[in-house]
Coordinates of C-alpha atoms and ligand atoms in Angstrom, one line a residue:
X1 CA 87.0 92.7 134.3
X2 CA 90.0 95.0 134.6
X3 CA 89.5 98.6 133.6
X4 CA 92.0 100.7 131.7
X5 CA 93.9 102.7 134.2
X6 CA 91.5 102.1 137.0
X7 CA 94.0 100.1 139.0
X8 CA 97.5 101.2 139.7
X9 CA 98.6 100.1 136.3
X10 CA 102.1 101.1 135.4
X11 CA 102.2 104.5 133.8
X12 CA 103.8 105.4 131.5
X13 CA 103.8 102.1 129.8
X14 CA 106.7 100.2 131.4
X15 CA 105.2 96.8 131.3
X16 CA 106.9 93.7 132.5
X17 CA 109.5 92.2 130.4
X18 CA 107.9 88.8 129.8
X19 CA 104.6 90.5 128.7
X20 CA 106.6 92.8 126.3
X21 CA 108.5 89.9 124.7
X22 CA 105.2 88.0 124.2
X23 CA 103.5 90.9 122.6
X24 CA 106.6 91.6 120.5
X25 CA 106.6 88.1 119.2
X26 CA 102.9 88.2 118.4
X27 CA 103.3 91.5 116.5
X28 CA 106.2 90.2 114.4
X29 CA 104.3 87.0 113.7
X30 CA 101.2 88.9 112.4
X31 CA 103.5 91.0 110.2
X32 CA 105.1 87.8 108.8
X33 CA 101.7 86.4 108.0
X34 CA 100.5 89.5 106.2
X35 CA 103.8 90.2 104.5
X36 CA 103.3 88.1 101.3
X37 CA 99.8 89.5 100.5
X38 CA 99.8 91.7 97.5
X39 CA 98.1 94.8 98.7
X40 CA 97.3 98.0 96.8
X41 CA 95.0 101.0 97.1
X42 CA 92.1 98.7 96.3
X43 CA 91.6 95.0 95.4
X44 CA 91.7 91.5 96.8
X45 CA 95.0 91.9 98.7
X46 CA 93.3 94.6 100.9
X47 CA 90.3 92.3 101.3
X48 CA 92.4 89.3 102.3
X49 CA 94.3 91.5 104.8
X50 CA 91.1 92.7 106.3
X51 CA 89.7 89.2 106.4
X52 CA 92.7 88.0 108.4
X53 CA 92.4 91.0 110.8
X54 CA 88.7 90.2 111.2
X55 CA 89.7 86.9 112.8
X56 CA 91.5 88.8 115.5
X57 CA 89.2 91.8 116.2
X58 CA 85.6 92.7 115.4
X59 CA 86.1 94.4 112.1
X60 CA 83.4 95.8 109.8
X61 CA 84.6 95.9 106.1
X62 CA 83.2 98.7 104.0
X63 CA 83.1 98.6 100.1
X64 CA 82.8 101.9 98.4
X65 CA 82.0 101.8 94.6
X66 CA 84.5 103.2 92.1
X67 CA 83.3 106.6 90.9
X68 CA 81.8 107.6 94.3
X69 CA 82.8 111.2 95.0
X70 CA 84.7 111.9 98.2
X71 CA 85.0 115.7 98.7
X72 CA 87.3 116.8 95.8
X73 CA 88.3 113.2 95.0
X74 CA 86.7 110.2 93.3
X75 CA 87.0 106.5 94.4
X76 CA 89.4 105.1 91.8
X77 CA 89.0 101.9 89.8
X78 CA 89.8 98.6 91.5
X79 CA 93.1 97.0 90.6
X80 CA 93.8 93.3 90.8
X81 CA 96.8 91.3 89.6
X82 CA 97.2 87.6 88.9
X83 CA 100.7 87.4 87.5
X84 CA 103.4 89.4 85.8
X85 CA 106.8 88.6 84.3
X86 CA 109.6 89.6 81.9
X87 CA 111.3 86.9 79.7
X88 CA 114.6 87.6 78.2
X89 CA 115.5 86.9 74.5
X90 CA 116.3 83.3 75.4
X91 CA 112.9 82.8 77.0
X92 CA 114.3 82.8 80.5
X93 CA 112.0 84.4 83.1
X94 CA 114.2 87.2 84.6
X95 CA 111.6 89.1 86.6
X96 CA 108.5 87.4 88.1
X97 CA 105.7 88.7 90.3
X98 CA 105.7 85.4 92.0
X99 CA 109.1 86.1 93.5
X100 CA 108.1 89.6 94.9
X101 CA 105.0 91.6 94.6
X102 CA 107.2 94.7 94.6
X103 CA 108.3 93.7 91.0
X104 CA 105.2 95.3 89.5
X105 CA 104.4 99.0 89.8
X106 CA 101.1 99.2 91.7
X107 CA 98.1 99.9 89.4
X108 CA 100.0 98.8 86.3
X109 CA 97.5 98.4 83.4
X110 CA 97.5 95.0 81.6
X111 CA 100.3 94.5 79.1
X112 CA 101.3 91.6 76.9
X113 CA 103.9 92.5 74.3
X114 CA 107.3 91.8 72.9
X115 CA 109.7 94.7 72.8
X116 CA 113.4 95.5 72.6
X117 CA 115.3 96.2 75.8
X118 CA 115.7 99.9 74.9
X119 CA 111.9 100.3 74.9
X120 CA 111.4 98.2 77.9
X121 CA 113.9 100.2 79.9
X122 CA 111.5 103.2 80.0
X123 CA 109.2 101.0 82.1
X124 CA 111.9 99.6 84.5
X125 CA 112.6 101.2 87.8
X126 CA 115.7 100.6 89.9
X127 CA 117.7 102.1 92.7
X128 CA 121.3 102.6 91.5
X129 CA 122.4 103.8 95.0
X130 CA 121.2 100.4 96.4
X131 CA 121.8 98.0 93.5
X132 CA 120.5 94.9 95.3
X133 CA 117.2 96.4 96.4
X134 CA 113.9 96.5 94.6
X135 CA 112.1 99.8 94.8
X136 CA 108.4 100.2 95.5
X137 CA 106.5 102.3 92.9
X138 CA 102.9 103.0 92.2
X139 CA 100.9 104.9 89.6
X140 CA 97.5 105.3 91.1
X141 CA 96.1 108.3 89.4
X142 CA 97.8 108.1 86.0
X143 CA 97.4 105.0 83.8
X144 CA 100.8 103.4 83.2
X145 CA 102.7 100.2 83.7
X146 CA 106.1 99.3 85.0
X147 CA 108.4 96.8 86.6
X148 CA 110.7 97.4 89.6
X149 CA 113.9 95.4 90.0
X150 CA 117.4 95.4 91.4
X151 CA 119.7 97.7 89.6
X152 CA 122.4 95.0 89.5
X153 CA 120.0 92.7 87.7
X154 CA 119.1 95.4 85.1
X155 CA 122.8 95.9 84.3
X156 CA 123.1 92.2 83.5
X157 CA 120.1 92.1 81.0
X158 CA 121.3 91.3 77.5
X159 CA 120.2 93.3 74.4
X160 CA 117.4 91.8 72.4
X161 CA 113.6 91.4 72.4
X162 CA 111.8 90.8 75.7
X163 CA 108.4 89.2 76.4
X164 CA 106.5 91.4 78.8
X165 CA 103.3 90.3 80.6
X166 CA 101.2 92.0 83.3
X167 CA 98.1 90.0 83.9
X168 CA 96.1 92.7 85.8
X169 CA 92.6 94.2 85.7
X170 CA 91.8 97.8 86.3
X171 CA 88.0 98.5 86.2
X172 CA 85.0 99.5 88.1
X173 CA 84.9 97.8 91.5
X174 CA 85.3 99.0 95.1
X175 CA 87.6 100.6 97.6
X176 CA 87.7 98.4 100.7
X177 CA 88.5 99.5 104.2
X178 CA 88.1 98.1 107.7
X179 CA 86.6 99.7 110.8
X180 CA 86.7 98.4 114.3
X181 CA 84.6 100.3 116.9
X182 CA 84.9 99.4 120.6
X183 CA 82.1 101.2 122.4
X184 CA 83.2 102.9 125.7
X185 CA 81.2 104.4 128.5
X186 CA 80.9 107.7 126.6
X187 CA 80.5 108.6 122.9
X188 CA 83.7 110.6 122.8
X189 CA 86.2 108.8 120.7
X190 CA 89.9 108.0 120.3
X191 CA 90.8 107.3 116.7
X192 CA 93.6 105.1 115.6
X193 CA 94.2 105.1 111.9
X194 CA 96.7 103.1 109.8
X195 CA 97.2 102.5 106.1
X196 CA 96.8 99.0 104.5
X197 CA 97.7 99.8 100.9
X198 CA 101.4 98.8 100.8
X199 CA 102.4 95.3 99.6
X200 CA 105.4 93.4 101.0
X201 CA 106.7 96.3 103.1
X202 CA 107.0 96.0 106.9
X203 CA 107.9 99.2 108.7
X204 CA 105.8 101.2 106.2
X205 CA 103.3 99.9 107.1
X206 CA 102.6 96.4 108.4
X207 CA 104.0 97.7 111.7
X208 CA 101.1 100.1 112.0
X209 CA 98.6 97.4 110.9
X210 CA 99.8 94.9 113.4
X211 CA 100.1 97.3 116.4
X212 CA 96.6 98.8 115.7
X213 CA 95.1 95.3 115.5
X214 CA 96.6 94.0 118.7
X215 CA 95.8 97.3 120.5
X216 CA 92.2 96.7 119.4
X217 CA 92.3 93.1 120.7
X218 CA 93.8 94.3 124.0
X219 CA 91.2 97.0 124.5
X220 CA 88.3 94.8 123.5
X221 CA 88.7 92.8 126.7
X222 CA 88.8 95.7 129.2
X223 CA 86.5 98.5 130.2
X224 CA 87.2 102.0 128.9
X225 CA 85.7 105.4 129.2
X226 CA 86.3 106.4 125.6
X227 CA 85.0 104.7 122.5
X228 CA 87.9 103.5 120.3
X229 CA 87.7 103.6 116.6
X230 CA 90.3 101.8 114.5
X231 CA 90.5 102.5 110.8
X232 CA 92.5 100.2 108.4
X233 CA 92.4 102.2 105.2
X234 CA 94.3 102.8 102.0
X235 CA 96.5 105.9 102.4
X236 CA 95.1 109.3 101.5
X237 CA 92.0 108.3 99.6
X238 CA 91.0 106.0 102.5
X239 CA 90.9 108.8 105.1
X240 CA 89.3 111.2 102.6
X241 CA 86.7 108.6 101.9
X242 CA 86.0 107.9 105.6
X243 CA 85.8 111.6 106.5
X244 CA 83.4 112.3 103.6
X245 CA 81.1 109.5 104.8
X246 CA 81.4 110.2 108.6
X247 CA 81.4 114.0 109.2
X248 CA 79.1 113.7 112.2
X249 CA 81.2 110.9 113.8
X250 CA 84.4 112.8 113.1
X251 CA 83.1 115.5 115.5
X252 CA 83.2 112.9 118.3
X253 CA 86.9 112.3 117.9
X254 CA 88.6 113.8 120.9
X255 CA 92.1 112.3 120.4
X256 CA 93.7 110.5 117.5
X257 CA 96.8 108.8 116.4
X258 CA 98.1 107.8 113.0
X259 CA 100.4 104.8 113.3
X260 CA 103.1 104.3 110.8
X261 CA 106.8 103.2 110.5
X262 CA 106.4 101.9 114.1
X263 CA 108.6 98.9 114.2
X264 CA 112.2 99.8 113.4
X265 CA 115.0 100.1 115.9
X266 CA 115.1 103.9 115.8
X267 CA 113.8 106.0 118.7
X268 CA 110.2 107.1 118.9
X269 CA 109.1 110.2 117.0
X270 CA 105.8 112.0 117.6
X271 CA 104.4 114.5 115.1
X272 CA 102.0 116.8 116.8
X273 CA 98.5 117.5 115.5
X274 CA 97.8 120.7 113.6
X275 CA 96.5 122.2 116.8
X276 CA 99.9 121.6 118.4
X277 CA 98.6 121.8 122.0
X278 CA 95.8 119.2 121.9
X279 CA 95.5 116.8 124.8
X280 CA 96.8 113.9 122.6
X281 CA 99.9 116.0 121.9
X282 CA 100.4 116.7 125.6
X283 CA 99.8 113.0 126.6
X284 CA 102.0 111.5 123.9
X285 CA 104.8 113.9 124.7
X286 CA 104.5 113.1 128.4
X287 CA 104.6 109.3 127.8
X288 CA 107.7 109.6 125.5
X289 CA 109.4 111.9 128.0
X290 CA 108.7 109.6 130.9
X291 CA 109.9 106.5 129.0
X292 CA 113.6 107.2 129.8
X293 CA 114.4 106.6 126.2
X294 CA 115.5 109.1 123.5
X295 CA 112.6 110.5 121.5
X296 CA 111.8 113.3 119.1
X297 CA 108.8 115.6 118.9
X298 CA 108.0 117.3 115.6
X299 CA 105.6 120.0 114.8
X300 CA 102.7 119.4 112.4
X301 CA 103.4 119.9 108.7
X302 CA 101.0 119.1 105.8
X303 CA 103.3 116.3 104.6
X304 CA 103.2 112.7 105.8
X305 CA 100.3 110.3 106.2
X306 CA 96.6 110.5 106.9
X307 CA 97.0 113.1 109.6
X308 CA 97.1 115.5 106.7
X309 CA 93.4 114.8 106.0
X310 CA 92.3 114.5 109.7
X311 CA 94.1 117.8 110.3
X312 CA 92.7 119.6 107.2
X313 CA 91.2 122.9 108.3
X314 CA 87.6 121.8 107.7
X315 CA 88.1 119.1 110.4
X316 CA 91.2 120.2 112.3
X317 CA 91.0 117.0 114.5
X318 CA 93.4 116.5 117.3
X319 CA 95.2 113.7 115.5
X320 CA 99.0 113.3 115.7
X321 CA 101.3 110.7 114.2
X322 CA 103.4 108.2 116.1
X323 CA 106.4 106.7 114.3
X324 CA 109.9 105.5 115.1
X325 CA 112.1 106.6 112.2
X326 CA 109.9 108.8 110.0
X327 CA 109.2 107.9 106.4
X328 CA 111.9 108.8 104.0
X329 CA 114.6 109.0 106.7
X330 CA 115.6 105.4 106.7
X331 CA 117.3 104.1 103.5
X332 CA 115.1 101.0 103.3
X333 CA 112.0 103.1 103.0
X334 CA 109.8 102.1 100.0
X335 CA 112.2 99.3 99.0
X336 CA 112.4 95.6 99.4
X337 CA 114.8 96.2 102.2
X338 CA 111.9 97.3 104.4
X339 CA 111.4 93.6 105.1
X340 CA 110.9 91.3 108.1
X341 CA 114.4 92.0 109.5
X342 CA 113.9 95.8 109.6
X343 CA 111.1 95.5 112.2
X344 CA 112.0 93.9 115.5
X345 CA 109.8 92.4 118.2
X346 CA 111.4 94.7 120.8
X347 CA 110.7 97.9 118.9
X348 CA 107.1 96.8 118.0
X349 CA 106.4 96.0 121.6
X350 CA 107.8 99.3 122.7
X351 CA 105.6 101.3 120.3
X352 CA 102.6 99.1 121.4
X353 CA 103.3 99.9 125.1
X354 CA 103.6 103.6 124.5
X355 CA 100.3 103.6 122.7
X356 CA 98.6 101.8 125.5
X357 CA 100.3 104.1 128.1
X358 CA 98.9 107.1 126.2
X359 CA 95.4 105.7 126.2
X360 CA 95.6 104.9 129.9
X361 CA 96.7 108.4 130.5
X362 CA 93.9 109.9 128.4
X363 CA 91.4 107.6 130.2
X364 CA 92.5 108.8 133.6
X365 CA 93.0 112.5 132.6
X366 CA 90.2 114.9 133.3
X367 CA 89.3 118.3 134.6
X368 CA 88.1 118.6 138.2
X369 CA 86.7 121.4 140.3
X370 CA 87.4 121.7 144.0
X371 CA 84.3 121.8 146.1
X372 CA 86.1 123.8 148.7
X373 CA 87.6 126.7 146.8
X374 CA 87.9 129.2 149.6
X375 CA 91.2 128.3 151.4
X376 CA 92.4 124.8 151.8
X377 CA 90.0 122.2 153.3
X378 CA 91.2 120.8 156.6
X379 CA 92.9 117.6 155.5
X380 CA 93.8 116.3 158.9
X381 CA 90.2 115.7 160.0
X382 CA 89.7 113.6 156.9
X383 CA 92.8 111.6 157.4
X384 CA 94.3 113.1 154.3
X385 CA 97.2 114.9 155.9
X386 CA 100.5 113.2 155.9
X387 CA 98.9 109.8 156.0
X388 CA 99.1 108.6 152.5
X389 CA 101.3 105.9 151.0
X390 CA 104.6 104.5 152.3
X391 CA 107.2 106.7 153.9
X392 CA 109.2 107.6 150.7
X393 CA 105.9 108.5 148.9
X394 CA 104.3 110.4 151.6
X395 CA 105.7 113.8 150.8
X396 CA 104.9 113.4 147.1
X397 CA 101.4 112.2 147.8
X398 CA 100.9 115.2 150.2
X399 CA 102.2 117.7 147.6
X400 CA 100.0 116.0 144.9
X401 CA 96.9 116.6 147.1
X402 CA 97.8 120.2 147.6
X403 CA 98.4 120.7 143.8
X404 CA 95.2 119.0 142.8
X405 CA 93.2 121.1 145.2
X406 CA 94.8 124.3 144.2
X407 CA 94.7 123.9 140.4
X408 CA 91.3 122.2 140.2
X409 CA 89.5 125.3 139.2
X410 CA 87.9 123.9 136.1
X411 CA 90.7 125.1 133.8
X412 CA 93.4 122.5 134.4
X413 CA 93.4 118.8 133.6
X414 CA 95.2 116.4 135.8
X415 CA 98.0 116.2 133.2
X416 CA 98.3 120.0 133.3
X417 CA 98.7 119.7 137.1
X418 CA 101.3 116.9 136.7
X419 CA 103.3 119.0 134.3
X420 CA 103.1 122.2 136.3
X421 CA 103.9 120.5 139.6
X422 CA 106.6 118.2 138.2
X423 CA 105.0 115.3 139.9
X424 CA 104.2 112.0 138.1
X425 CA 100.8 111.8 136.5
X426 CA 100.1 108.6 138.4
X427 CA 100.7 110.4 141.7
X428 CA 98.4 113.3 140.7
X429 CA 95.7 111.0 139.4
X430 CA 95.8 109.0 142.7
X431 CA 95.5 112.2 144.7
X432 CA 92.5 113.2 142.6
X433 CA 90.9 109.8 143.3
X434 CA 91.4 110.2 147.1
X435 CA 89.9 113.7 147.0
X436 CA 86.9 112.4 145.0
X437 CA 86.3 109.7 147.6
X438 CA 86.3 112.4 150.3
X439 CA 83.9 114.5 148.2
X440 CA 86.4 117.4 147.9
X441 CA 86.4 117.3 144.1
X442 CA 83.9 117.1 141.3
X443 CA 84.7 116.0 137.8
X444 CA 83.8 118.3 134.9
X445 CA 82.4 115.8 132.5
X446 CA 82.9 117.6 129.2
X447 CA 85.8 119.9 129.5
X448 CA 85.7 122.2 126.5
X449 CA 89.5 122.3 126.2
X450 CA 92.6 121.6 128.0
X451 CA 94.6 124.6 129.0
X452 CA 98.3 124.5 129.3
X453 CA 99.5 125.0 132.8
Ligands
LIG501 ZN1 104.5 104.5 102.1

């Protein structure tokens, strides 16, 4: 069984082209399969999504009853919808839920009425600036109902009385979320969290759902040091619910990523954890910088996705957010144009590879202590002097050994040493392995924190 990062696997994340195109196709296919399902904060669409993911990965589904407190929040009522439509004065069905689940505002209460267009208009949402697109709207915490449609269609609706039907239920039920835990050699955890509450929208956020699922599948067949915990949860209330039920487990999370908007053709964007200098921040930035592609790093702000909850002061977990084009900065965001064409196999595979490269780096990173702190050990008599690797790599490997010996004082991780020396992490990690073999280093098993170099 292969181990994550134990062999000389390519860091940071440049995998071979054939493998990338295969994973890209699989990610896009999974998105296409999940796309028609009518998801919301709660309800059967989320269950159906989790059931499908459960065929790919070991997934435990939790059901939390409506009314359950979660810190300052309460688990909402469960919402389900069978059908919805608007019929014009001639009885023609002009808007139908069957055509797009975006047509109904999420959490719309049941309605069956006849009303004039003027009254109906108060419940119709459009995007005048993109007249052909259907907007995505919800009203989770305020009882209301509404339809979303293309602005061009609204403008064509004739005056008169309309038949309006929303065949939904909103009542006591459950909030469903999925959890996949892959036990590692140690209890310390890496958290990957993604939201599953959006209906037919791809970048936000079936991209995150698909990438997290296939990451879990990939990690389930290889050995790893960390325990990996994947959460598939409704946005905001899901992470609040999980944290309120898992305070002890949360303390084991050493690194975390929220995955969202991860499949468009824009360049990668990483939003740092609230701590700003956590090991995940350092590792993610290293992987993006080493990718040779454009990327952006943003500081934490309490606006965005579930990182807001993981990074609330009572938890302050080292959880960042990996995206491509951030939410709200692509015009298709929260509209029907966030469809299957906006996410590409290439971009999905690229984000997937960067996640895997970051995990590999975290797996191999660590803090070591030299067992020979007073002056350099004599490398020549151990065959470690000028005798490593092929000719072009010799000097780098030699420098890496000297850097690792010098900075392994218990206060620098291998990544710190890579950054300070300017040498590739892979070279530094290989040097540390050699020094371990020669009993010149000892690994500090539980480094309290990673210092910047
Ligand atoms: Zn969203």
